[in-house]
Coordinates of C-alpha atoms and ligand atoms in Angstrom, one line a residue:
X1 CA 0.0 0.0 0.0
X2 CA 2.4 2.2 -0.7
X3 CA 0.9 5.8 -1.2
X4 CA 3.3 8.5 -2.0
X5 CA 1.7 11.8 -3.7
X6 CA 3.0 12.8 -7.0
X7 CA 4.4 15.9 -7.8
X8 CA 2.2 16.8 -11.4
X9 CA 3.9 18.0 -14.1
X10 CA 3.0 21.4 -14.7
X11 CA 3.6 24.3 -17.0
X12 CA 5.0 27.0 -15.3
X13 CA 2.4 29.2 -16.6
X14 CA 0.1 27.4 -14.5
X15 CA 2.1 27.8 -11.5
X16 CA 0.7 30.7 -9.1
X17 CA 1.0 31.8 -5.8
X18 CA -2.2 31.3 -3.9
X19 CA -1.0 33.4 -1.7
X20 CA -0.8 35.9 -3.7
X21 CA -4.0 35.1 -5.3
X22 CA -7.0 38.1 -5.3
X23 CA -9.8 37.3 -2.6
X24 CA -12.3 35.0 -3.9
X25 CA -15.6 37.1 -5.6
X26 CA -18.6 35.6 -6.7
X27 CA -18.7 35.6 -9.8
X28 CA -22.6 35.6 -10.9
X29 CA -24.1 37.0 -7.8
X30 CA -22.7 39.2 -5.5
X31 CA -25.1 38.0 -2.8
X32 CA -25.1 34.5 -2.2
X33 CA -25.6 31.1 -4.7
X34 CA -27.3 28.0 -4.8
X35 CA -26.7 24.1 -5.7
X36 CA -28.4 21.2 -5.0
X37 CA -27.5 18.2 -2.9
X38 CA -28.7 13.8 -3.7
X39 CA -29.0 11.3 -1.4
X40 CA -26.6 9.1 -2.4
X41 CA -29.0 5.5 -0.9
X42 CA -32.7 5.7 -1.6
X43 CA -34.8 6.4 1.3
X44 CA -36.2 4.3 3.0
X45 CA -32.2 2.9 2.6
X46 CA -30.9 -0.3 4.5
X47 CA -31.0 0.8 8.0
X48 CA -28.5 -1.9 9.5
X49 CA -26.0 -0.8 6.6
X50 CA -26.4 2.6 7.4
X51 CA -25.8 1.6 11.4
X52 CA -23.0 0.2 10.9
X53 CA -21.3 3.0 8.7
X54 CA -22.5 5.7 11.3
X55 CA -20.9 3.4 14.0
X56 CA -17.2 4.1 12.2
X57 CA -18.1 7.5 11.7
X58 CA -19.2 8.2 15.0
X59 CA -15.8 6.8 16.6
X60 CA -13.8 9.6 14.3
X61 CA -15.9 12.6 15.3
X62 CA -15.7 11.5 18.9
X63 CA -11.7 10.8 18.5
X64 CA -11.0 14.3 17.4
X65 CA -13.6 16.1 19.8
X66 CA -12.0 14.3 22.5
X67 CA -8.6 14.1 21.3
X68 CA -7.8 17.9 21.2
X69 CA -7.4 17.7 24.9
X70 CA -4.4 15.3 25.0
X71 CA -2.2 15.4 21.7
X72 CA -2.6 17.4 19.1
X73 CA -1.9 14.2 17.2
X74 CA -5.0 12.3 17.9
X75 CA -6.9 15.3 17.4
X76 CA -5.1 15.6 14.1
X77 CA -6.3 12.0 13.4
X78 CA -9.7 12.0 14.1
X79 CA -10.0 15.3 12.2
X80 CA -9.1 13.5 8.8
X81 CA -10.4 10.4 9.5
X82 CA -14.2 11.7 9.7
X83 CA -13.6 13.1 6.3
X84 CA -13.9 9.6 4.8
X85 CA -16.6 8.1 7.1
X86 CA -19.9 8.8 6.1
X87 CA -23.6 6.7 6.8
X88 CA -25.5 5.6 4.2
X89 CA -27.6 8.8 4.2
X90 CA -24.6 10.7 2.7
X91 CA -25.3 13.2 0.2
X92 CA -23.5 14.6 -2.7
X93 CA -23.0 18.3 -4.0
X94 CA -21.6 18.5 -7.4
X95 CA -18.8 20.1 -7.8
X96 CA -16.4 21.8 -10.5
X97 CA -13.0 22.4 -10.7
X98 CA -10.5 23.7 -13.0
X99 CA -10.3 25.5 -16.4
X100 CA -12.0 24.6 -17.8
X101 CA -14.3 23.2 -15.3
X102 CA -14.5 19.5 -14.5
X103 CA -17.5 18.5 -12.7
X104 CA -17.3 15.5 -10.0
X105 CA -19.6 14.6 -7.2
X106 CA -18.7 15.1 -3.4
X107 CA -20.0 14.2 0.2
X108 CA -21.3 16.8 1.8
X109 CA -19.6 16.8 5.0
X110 CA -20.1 19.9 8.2
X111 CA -18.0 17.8 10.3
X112 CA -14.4 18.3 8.6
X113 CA -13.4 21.5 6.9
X114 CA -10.8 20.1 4.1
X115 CA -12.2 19.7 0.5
X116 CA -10.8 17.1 -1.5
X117 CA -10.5 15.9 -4.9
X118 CA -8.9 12.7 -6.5
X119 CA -6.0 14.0 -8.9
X120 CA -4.4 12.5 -11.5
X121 CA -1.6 11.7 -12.1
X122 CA -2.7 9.4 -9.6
X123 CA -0.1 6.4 -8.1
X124 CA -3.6 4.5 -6.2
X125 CA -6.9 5.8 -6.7
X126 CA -10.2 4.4 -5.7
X127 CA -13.0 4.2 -9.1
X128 CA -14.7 7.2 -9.1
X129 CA -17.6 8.2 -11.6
X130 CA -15.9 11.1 -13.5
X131 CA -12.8 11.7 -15.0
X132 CA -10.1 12.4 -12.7
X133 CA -9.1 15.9 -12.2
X134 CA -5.8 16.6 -13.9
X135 CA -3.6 19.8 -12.2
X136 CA -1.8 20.0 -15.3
X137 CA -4.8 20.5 -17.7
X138 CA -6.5 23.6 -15.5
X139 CA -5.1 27.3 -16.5
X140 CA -6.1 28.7 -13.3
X141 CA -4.2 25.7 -10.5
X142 CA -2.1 26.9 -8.5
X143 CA 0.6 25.4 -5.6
X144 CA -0.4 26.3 -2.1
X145 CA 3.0 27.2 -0.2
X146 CA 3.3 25.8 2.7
X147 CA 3.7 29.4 4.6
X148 CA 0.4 29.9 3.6
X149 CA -2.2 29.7 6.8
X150 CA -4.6 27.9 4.8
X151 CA -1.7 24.9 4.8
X152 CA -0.5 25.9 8.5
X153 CA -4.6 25.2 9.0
X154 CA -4.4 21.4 8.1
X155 CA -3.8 19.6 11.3
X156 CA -0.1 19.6 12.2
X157 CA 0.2 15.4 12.2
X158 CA -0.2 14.3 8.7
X159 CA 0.9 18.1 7.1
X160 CA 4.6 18.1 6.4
X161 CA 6.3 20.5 4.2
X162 CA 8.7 19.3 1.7
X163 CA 9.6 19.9 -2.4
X164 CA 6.4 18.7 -3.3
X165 CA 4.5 21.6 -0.9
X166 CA 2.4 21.5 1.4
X167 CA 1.4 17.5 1.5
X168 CA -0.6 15.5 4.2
X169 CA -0.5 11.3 4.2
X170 CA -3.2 9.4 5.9
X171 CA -4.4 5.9 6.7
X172 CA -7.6 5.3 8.4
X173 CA -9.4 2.3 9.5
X174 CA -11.0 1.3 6.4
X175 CA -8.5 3.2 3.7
X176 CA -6.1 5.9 3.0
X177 CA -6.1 9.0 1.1
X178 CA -2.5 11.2 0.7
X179 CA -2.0 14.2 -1.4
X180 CA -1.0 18.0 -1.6
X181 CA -2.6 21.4 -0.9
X182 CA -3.5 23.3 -3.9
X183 CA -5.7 25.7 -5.5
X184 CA -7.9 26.1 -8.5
X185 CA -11.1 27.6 -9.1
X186 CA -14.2 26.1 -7.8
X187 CA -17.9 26.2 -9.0
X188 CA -20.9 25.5 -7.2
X189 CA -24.0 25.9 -8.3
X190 CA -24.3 29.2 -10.0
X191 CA -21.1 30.6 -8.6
X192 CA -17.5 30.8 -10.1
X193 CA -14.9 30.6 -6.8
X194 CA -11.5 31.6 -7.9
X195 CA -8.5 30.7 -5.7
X196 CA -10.1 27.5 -3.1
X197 CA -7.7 25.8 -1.6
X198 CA -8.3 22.0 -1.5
X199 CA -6.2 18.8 -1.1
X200 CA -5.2 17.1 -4.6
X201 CA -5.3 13.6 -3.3
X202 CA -3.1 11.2 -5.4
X203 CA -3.3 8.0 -3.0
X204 CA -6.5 7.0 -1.9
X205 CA -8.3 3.6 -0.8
X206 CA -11.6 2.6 0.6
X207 CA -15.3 2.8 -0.3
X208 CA -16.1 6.6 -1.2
X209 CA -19.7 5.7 -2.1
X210 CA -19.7 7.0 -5.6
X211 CA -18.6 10.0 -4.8
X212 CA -14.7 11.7 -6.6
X213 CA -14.1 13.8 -3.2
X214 CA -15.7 15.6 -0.4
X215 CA -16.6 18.9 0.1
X216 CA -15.8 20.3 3.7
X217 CA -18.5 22.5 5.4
X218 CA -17.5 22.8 8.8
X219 CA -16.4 25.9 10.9
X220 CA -12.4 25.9 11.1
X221 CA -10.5 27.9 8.9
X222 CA -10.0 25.3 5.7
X223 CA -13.8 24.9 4.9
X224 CA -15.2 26.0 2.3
X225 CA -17.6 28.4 3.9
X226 CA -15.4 30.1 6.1
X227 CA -12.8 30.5 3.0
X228 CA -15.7 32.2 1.1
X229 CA -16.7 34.2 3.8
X230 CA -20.4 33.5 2.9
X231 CA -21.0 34.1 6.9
X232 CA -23.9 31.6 6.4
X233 CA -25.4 28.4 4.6
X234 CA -28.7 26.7 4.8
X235 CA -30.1 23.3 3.2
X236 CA -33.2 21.5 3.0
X237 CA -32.8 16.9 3.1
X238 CA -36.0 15.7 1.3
X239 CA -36.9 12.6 2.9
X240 CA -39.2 11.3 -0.2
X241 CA -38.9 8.0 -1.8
X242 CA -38.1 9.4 -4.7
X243 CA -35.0 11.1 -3.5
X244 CA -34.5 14.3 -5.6
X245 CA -32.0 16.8 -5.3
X246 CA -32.5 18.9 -2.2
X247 CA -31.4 22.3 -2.0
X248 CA -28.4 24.3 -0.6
X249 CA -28.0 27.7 -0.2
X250 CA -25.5 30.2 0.7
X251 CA -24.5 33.3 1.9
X252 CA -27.9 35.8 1.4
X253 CA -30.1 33.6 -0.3
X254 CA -29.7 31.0 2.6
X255 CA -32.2 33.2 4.6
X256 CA -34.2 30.6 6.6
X257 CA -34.3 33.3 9.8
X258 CA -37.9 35.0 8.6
X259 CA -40.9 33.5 10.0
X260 CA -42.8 32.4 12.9
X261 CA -42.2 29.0 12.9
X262 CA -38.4 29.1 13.1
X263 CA -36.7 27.9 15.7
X264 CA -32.9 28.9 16.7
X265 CA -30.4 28.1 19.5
X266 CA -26.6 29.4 19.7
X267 CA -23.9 27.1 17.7
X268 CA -22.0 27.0 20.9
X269 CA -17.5 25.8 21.1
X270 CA -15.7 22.8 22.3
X271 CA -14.3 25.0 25.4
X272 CA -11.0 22.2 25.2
X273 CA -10.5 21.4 21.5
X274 CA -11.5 25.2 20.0
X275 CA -10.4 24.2 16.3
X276 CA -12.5 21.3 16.4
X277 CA -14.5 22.1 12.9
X278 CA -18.2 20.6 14.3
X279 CA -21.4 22.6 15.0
X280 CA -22.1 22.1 18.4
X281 CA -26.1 22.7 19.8
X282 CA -26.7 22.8 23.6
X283 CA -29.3 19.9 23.9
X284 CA -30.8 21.2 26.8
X285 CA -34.5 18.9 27.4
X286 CA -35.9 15.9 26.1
X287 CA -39.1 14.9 26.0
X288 CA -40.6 11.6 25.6
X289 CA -44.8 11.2 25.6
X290 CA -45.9 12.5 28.7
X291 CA -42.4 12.7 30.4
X292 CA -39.9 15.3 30.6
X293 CA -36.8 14.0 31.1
X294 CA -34.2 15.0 34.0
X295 CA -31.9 16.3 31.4
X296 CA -29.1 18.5 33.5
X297 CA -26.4 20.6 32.1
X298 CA -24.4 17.3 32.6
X299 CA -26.3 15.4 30.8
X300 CA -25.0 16.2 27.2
X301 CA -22.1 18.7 28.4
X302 CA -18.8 18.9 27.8
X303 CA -15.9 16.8 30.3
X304 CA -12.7 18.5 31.2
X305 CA -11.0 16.5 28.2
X306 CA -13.7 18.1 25.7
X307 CA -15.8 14.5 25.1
X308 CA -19.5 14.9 24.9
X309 CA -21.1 17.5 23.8
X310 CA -23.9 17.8 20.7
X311 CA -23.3 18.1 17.1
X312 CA -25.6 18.4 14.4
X313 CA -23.9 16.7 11.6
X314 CA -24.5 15.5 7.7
X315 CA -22.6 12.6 7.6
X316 CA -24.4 10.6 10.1
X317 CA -27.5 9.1 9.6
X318 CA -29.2 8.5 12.8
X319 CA -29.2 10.2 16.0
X320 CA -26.8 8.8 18.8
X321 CA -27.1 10.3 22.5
X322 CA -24.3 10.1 25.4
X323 CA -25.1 6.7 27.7
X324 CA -26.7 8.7 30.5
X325 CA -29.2 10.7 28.3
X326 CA -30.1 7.7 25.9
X327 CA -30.8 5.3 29.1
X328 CA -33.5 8.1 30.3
X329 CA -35.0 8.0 26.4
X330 CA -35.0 4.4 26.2
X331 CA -36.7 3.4 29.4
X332 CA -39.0 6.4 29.2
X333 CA -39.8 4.8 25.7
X334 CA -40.4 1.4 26.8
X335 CA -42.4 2.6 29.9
X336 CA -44.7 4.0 27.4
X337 CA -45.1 1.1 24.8
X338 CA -46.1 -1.7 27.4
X339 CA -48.3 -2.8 24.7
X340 CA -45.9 -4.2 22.3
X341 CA -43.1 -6.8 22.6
X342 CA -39.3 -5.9 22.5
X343 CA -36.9 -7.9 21.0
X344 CA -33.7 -8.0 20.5
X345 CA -31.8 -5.2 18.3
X346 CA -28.2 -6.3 17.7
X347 CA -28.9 -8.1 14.9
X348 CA -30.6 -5.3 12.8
X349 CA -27.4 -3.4 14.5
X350 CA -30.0 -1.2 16.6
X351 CA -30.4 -1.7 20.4
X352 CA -34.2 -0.7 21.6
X353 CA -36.5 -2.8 18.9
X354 CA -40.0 -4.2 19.0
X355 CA -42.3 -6.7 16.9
X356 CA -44.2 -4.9 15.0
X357 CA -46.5 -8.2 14.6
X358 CA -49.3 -8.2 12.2
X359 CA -49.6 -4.7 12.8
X360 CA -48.5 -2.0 9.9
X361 CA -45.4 -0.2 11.4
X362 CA -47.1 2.9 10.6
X363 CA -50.0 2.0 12.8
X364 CA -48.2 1.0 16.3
X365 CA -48.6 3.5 18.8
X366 CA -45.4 5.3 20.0
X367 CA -44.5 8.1 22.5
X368 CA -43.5 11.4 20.4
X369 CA -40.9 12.6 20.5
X370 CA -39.3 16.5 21.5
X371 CA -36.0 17.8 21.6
X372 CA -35.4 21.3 23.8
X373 CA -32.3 23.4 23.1
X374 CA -30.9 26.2 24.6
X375 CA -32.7 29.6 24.0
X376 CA -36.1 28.2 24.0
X377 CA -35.9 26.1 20.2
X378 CA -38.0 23.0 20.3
X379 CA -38.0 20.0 17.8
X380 CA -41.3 17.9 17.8
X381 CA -40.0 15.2 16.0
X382 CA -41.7 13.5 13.2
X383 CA -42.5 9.4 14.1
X384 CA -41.1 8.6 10.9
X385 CA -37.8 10.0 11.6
X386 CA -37.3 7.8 14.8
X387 CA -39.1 5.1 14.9
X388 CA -39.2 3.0 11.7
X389 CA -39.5 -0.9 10.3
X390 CA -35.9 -1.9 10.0
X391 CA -36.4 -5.7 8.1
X392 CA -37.5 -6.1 5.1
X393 CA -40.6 -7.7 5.9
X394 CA -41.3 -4.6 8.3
X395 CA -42.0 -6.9 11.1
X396 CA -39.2 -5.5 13.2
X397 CA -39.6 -1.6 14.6
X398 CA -36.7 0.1 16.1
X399 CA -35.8 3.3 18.1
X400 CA -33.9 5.1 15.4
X401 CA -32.0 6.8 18.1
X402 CA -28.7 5.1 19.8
X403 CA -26.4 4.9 22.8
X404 CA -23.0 6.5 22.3
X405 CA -20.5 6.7 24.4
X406 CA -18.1 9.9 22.4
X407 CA -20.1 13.1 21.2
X408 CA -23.5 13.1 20.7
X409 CA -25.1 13.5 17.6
X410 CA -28.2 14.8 15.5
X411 CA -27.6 13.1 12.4
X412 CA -29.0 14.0 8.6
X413 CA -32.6 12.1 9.2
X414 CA -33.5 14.2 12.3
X415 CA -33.0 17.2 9.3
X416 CA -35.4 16.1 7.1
X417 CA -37.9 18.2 5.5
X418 CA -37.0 20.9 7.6
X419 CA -34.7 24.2 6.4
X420 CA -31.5 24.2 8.5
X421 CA -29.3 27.3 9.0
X422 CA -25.9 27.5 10.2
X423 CA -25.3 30.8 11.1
X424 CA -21.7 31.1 11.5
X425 CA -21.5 34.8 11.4
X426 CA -24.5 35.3 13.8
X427 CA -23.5 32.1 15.6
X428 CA -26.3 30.8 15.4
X429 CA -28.1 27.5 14.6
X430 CA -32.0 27.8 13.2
X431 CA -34.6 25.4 11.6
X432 CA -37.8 25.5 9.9
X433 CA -40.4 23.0 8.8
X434 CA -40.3 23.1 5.0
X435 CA -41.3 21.9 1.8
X436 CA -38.1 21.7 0.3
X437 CA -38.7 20.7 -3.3
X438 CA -40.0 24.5 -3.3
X439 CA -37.3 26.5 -1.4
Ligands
NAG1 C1 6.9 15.0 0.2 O1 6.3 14.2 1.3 C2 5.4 13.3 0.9 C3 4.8 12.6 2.1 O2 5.8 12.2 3.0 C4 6.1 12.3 0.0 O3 5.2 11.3 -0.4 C5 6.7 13.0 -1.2 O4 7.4 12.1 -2.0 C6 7.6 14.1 -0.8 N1 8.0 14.9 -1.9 C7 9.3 15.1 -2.2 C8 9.5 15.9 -3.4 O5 10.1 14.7 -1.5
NAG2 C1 -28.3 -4.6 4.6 O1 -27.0 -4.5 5.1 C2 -26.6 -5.6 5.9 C3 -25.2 -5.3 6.5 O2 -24.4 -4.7 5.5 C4 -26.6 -6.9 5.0 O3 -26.2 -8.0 5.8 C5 -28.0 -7.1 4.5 O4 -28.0 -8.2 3.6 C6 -28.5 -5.9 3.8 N1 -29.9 -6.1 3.5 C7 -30.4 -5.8 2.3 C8 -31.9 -6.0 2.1 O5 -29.8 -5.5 1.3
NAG3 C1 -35.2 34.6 0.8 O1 -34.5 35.0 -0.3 C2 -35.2 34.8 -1.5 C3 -34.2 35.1 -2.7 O2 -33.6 36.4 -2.4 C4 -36.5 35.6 -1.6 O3 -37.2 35.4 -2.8 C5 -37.3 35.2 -0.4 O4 -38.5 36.0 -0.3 C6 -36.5 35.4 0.9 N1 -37.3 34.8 2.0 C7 -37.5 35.4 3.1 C8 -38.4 34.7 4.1 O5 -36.9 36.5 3.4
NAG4 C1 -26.5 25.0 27.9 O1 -27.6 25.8 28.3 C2 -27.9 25.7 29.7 C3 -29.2 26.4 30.0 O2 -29.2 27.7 29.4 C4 -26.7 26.3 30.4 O3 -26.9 26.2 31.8 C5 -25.4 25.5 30.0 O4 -24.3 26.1 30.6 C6 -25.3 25.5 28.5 N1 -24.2 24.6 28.2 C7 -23.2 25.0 27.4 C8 -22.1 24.0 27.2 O5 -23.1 26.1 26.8

C-alpha cells in the first residue's frame, strides 16, 4: 500500500501563488448562490447498513472532539479520519474544478473543513464516476506554499512540508487518502470561486460511495464556507422515496431566519478542542410522551478533556445520544409502549426494537418525541424520523436513536424536511419546517 503523492507536471504558466491570489468574488451574484444536494442511498435505505457506517463515523468525530485535549496528534487523526466516514444517508453536492471546469460529485460533510478531490496523475486511486481531475490540464491551479495559513490550517500530524508543498498522508481504519494542498477555481451551483484551496489527493483507498471527493463544510479555517466568507449556509434533506435533489443555499439567499415558525439556538464551542470544525447545539431537554426528562447541564455537556457534547452533523445518519441521556429515552420509551413486545436489536445493528406483529409499522402506537435546546428552540419530531421498520418484511420496529459513548449526535434524518441554518457569522443554529422541493 504504498501511497506517496506525485508531484504533477506542470507548465510553469500554471504555476501561481495562492497566496498571492485576489480574494475569492462571486462571480454571478454578489449575494449569495445556490446548488443542489442527492442522497446518495434511496430512502427508505438499509438501515442496518447505514448503522454500521454511522458506527465508524461516530468513533472519528468522537476521536478528534476528544482528542484535542491530549495530543494534538489524535486530534489531528480523528479530524481527517471523519472526512472519509460517512452513513449511508450521505449526500452529494456537485462540484467543479478547474479550467475549464470539471464536474465531479462530493459528500457533503459539516464535520471536517478540508475539501478534496482525486487528482491525477494518480499512483492508487479508488474508481470514481468522473474523470479524474488533472492539475496539469487547469489554466487557473495553483501550488499552495506551505507558509500559507490555509496549509498551516491542516492539522499539524499528517501536514509536512517538503519539495512537493504542502502535503498531508493518511491511513484510516477502512483506507487511506494522501496528497498536496493546492488551489484552483471552484464552481458551485451558479457561482465561479476563484482561488479555493483544497487537497489534490493522489493516494487513496476505501469505499467513497460514488462520490470523486468531499466537500468540507465545517467551521475551522479550511472549509469551504469560512474561505468564502459567505458568513452563512442553509439546506433542505427531502426525505421522499423518490429522492430528488434537495437544496443548498448560501450566503444571502440561505435566509431561513424569517418567519414564525423558526426555531434557533446558539452554535456553541468545544471550550477544550477550539479548532475542532463541528457545529455544536446545547441539547438542553428531552421529551418523551408524557415525560420530561431529567436532562441536567451534565447530561449532554462537555468533560474537562472536551468529550460529549452535541453536534448536528451531515454525515451521520441516525441520531446517537451520550449513555446517561439515551438510558433516560429508552426506558422512558419502553415505559410507554407496554403494549408491544421488544426484541432484540443487535442483529438489525439497533439496540431498543420491537415486533411490529401483524400490525403495519405505521399503525403502532409510540411516545413522540421532542427535543429542547438552549434559547427556547424545540424540535417535535416526526415518528417517521425515529421510529421505523428496519427488516425487510417490516415486522421488526426500532428506536432510530442510539447509545454513544463519544459526542453526541443529531444526524441527517432528524434534518429532514426541515430548512437548517448554520449561522456562522450570527452564531447561530435555526430550523424551519419546510417543503423543500419548493425552497
Ligand atoms: C513530500 O512528502 C510526501 C509525504 O511524505 C512524499 O510522499 C513526497 O514524495 C515528498 N515529496 C518530495 C519531493 O520529497
Ligand atoms: C443490509 O446490510 C446488511 C449489512 O451490511 C446486510 O447484511 C443485508 O443483507 C442488507 N440487506 C439488504 C436487504 O440489502
Ligand atoms: C429569501 O431570499 C429569496 C431570494 O432572495 C427571496 O425570494 C425570499 O423572499 C426570501 N425569503 C425570506 C423569508 O426572506
Ligand atoms: C446550555 O444551556 C444551559 C441552560 O441555558 C446552560 O446552563 C449551560 O451552561 C449551557 N451549556 C453550554 C455547554 O453552553
Amino acid at each position: 500500500m504504498a501511497c506517496k503523492p506525485v508531484l504533477p507536471l506542470l507548465t510553469l504558466a500554471a504555476v501561481h501563488i495562492a497566496g498571492l491570489l485576489p480574494p475569492v468574488t462571486f462571480a454571478t451574484s454578489p449575494h449569495g448562490f445556490r446548488a443542489t444536494l442527492t442522497r446518495v442511498h434511496r430512502y427508505p435505505f438499509n438501515y442496518s447498513a447505514a448503522a454500521r457506517r454511522d458506527g465508524r463515523r461516530l468513533a472519528s468525530l468522537s476521536n478528534a472532539a476528544a482528542g484535542g485535549a491530549h495530543t494534538s496528534t489524535s486530534s489531528s487523526r480523528g479530524l481527517l479520519q471523519a472526512l472519509v466516514e460517512n452513513g449511508a444517508g450521505a449526500y452529494h453536492m456537485t462540484l467543479s474544478i478547474g479550467t475549464p471546469p470539471l464536474a465531479f460529485p462530493a459528500i457533503l460533510d459539516t464535520g471536517s473543513d478540508l475539501t478534496w478531490a482525486q487528482c491525477a496523475p494518480c499512483t492508487a486511486c479508488f474508481a470514481q464516476p468522473t474523470p479524474l481531475y488533472d492539475p496539469a490540464a487547469s489554466s487557473t491551479f495553483s501550488s499552495l506554499p506551505c507558509a500559507s495559513p490555509l496549509c498551516q490550517a491542516l492539522p499539524g500530524a499528517f501536514r509536512a512540508c517538503n519539495a512537493t508543498g504542502c502535503v498531508y498522508d493518511y491511513r484510516y481504519t477502512v483506507g487511506f487518502t494522501a496528497g498536496y494542498v493546492a488551489a484552483d477555481t471552484l464552481a458551485v451551483g451558479d457561482a465561479s470561486l476563484p482561488g479555493v484551496a483544497f487537497g489534490c489527493s493522489t493516494a487513496n483507498g476505501g469505499d467513497m460511495d460514488g462520490a470523486s471527493g468531499i466537500v468540507g463544510l465545517g467551521r475551522g479555517a479550511l472549509s469551504l464556507v469560512s474561505q468564502l466568507g459567505v458568513g452563512r449556509f442553509s439546506y433542505c434533506l427531502r426525505s421522499d422515496a423518490d429522492a430528488g435533489a434537495s437544496p443548498i443555499l448560501f450566503g444571502s439567499l440561505a435566509n431561513a431566519t424569517a418567519g414564525d415558525r423558526v426555531q434557533s439556538t446558539p452554535l456553541i464551542q468545544n471550550p477544550v478542542a477550539r479548532r475542532a470544525p463541528y457545529y455544536y447545539v446545547n441539547l438542553t431537554g428531552i421529551t418523551v410522551g408524557a415525560t420530561d426528562l431529567p436532562v441536567t447541564s451534565g447530561t449532554f455537556g462537555f468533560t474537562a478533556t472536551g468529550a460529549g457534547g452535541v453536534i448536528v452533523d451531515s454525515g451521520t445518519t441516525f441520531t446517537y445520544l451520550a449513555e446517561a441521556g439515551y438510558a433516560m429515552v429508552r426506558q422512558a420509551f419502553v415505559a410507554q409502549t407496554a403494549g408491544l413486545s421488544t426484541v432484540n436489536g443487535a442483529p438489525y445493528d439497533f439496540d431498543l426494537c420491537f415486533a411490529a406483529g401483524a400490525a403495519v409499522v405505521g399503525d403502532v402506537p409510540v411516545p413522540r418525541l421532542v427535543l429542547r435546546f438552549a434559547g427556547g428552540a424545540e424540535y417535535a419530531v416526526p415518528r417517521r424520523i425515529y421510529f421505523d421498520a428496519v427488516d425487510e418484511r417490516g415486522s421488526v420496529a426500532c428506536l432510530l436513536v442510539l447509545p454513544t459513548r463519544g459526542v453526541s449526535v443529531i444526524g441527517n434524518m432528524m434534518q429532514m424536511d426541515l430548512h437548517v441554518l448554520y449561522d456562522l457569522d450570527g452564531g447561530t443554529f435555526a430550523f424551519a419546517p419546510a417543503d423543500c422541493a419548493n425552497l
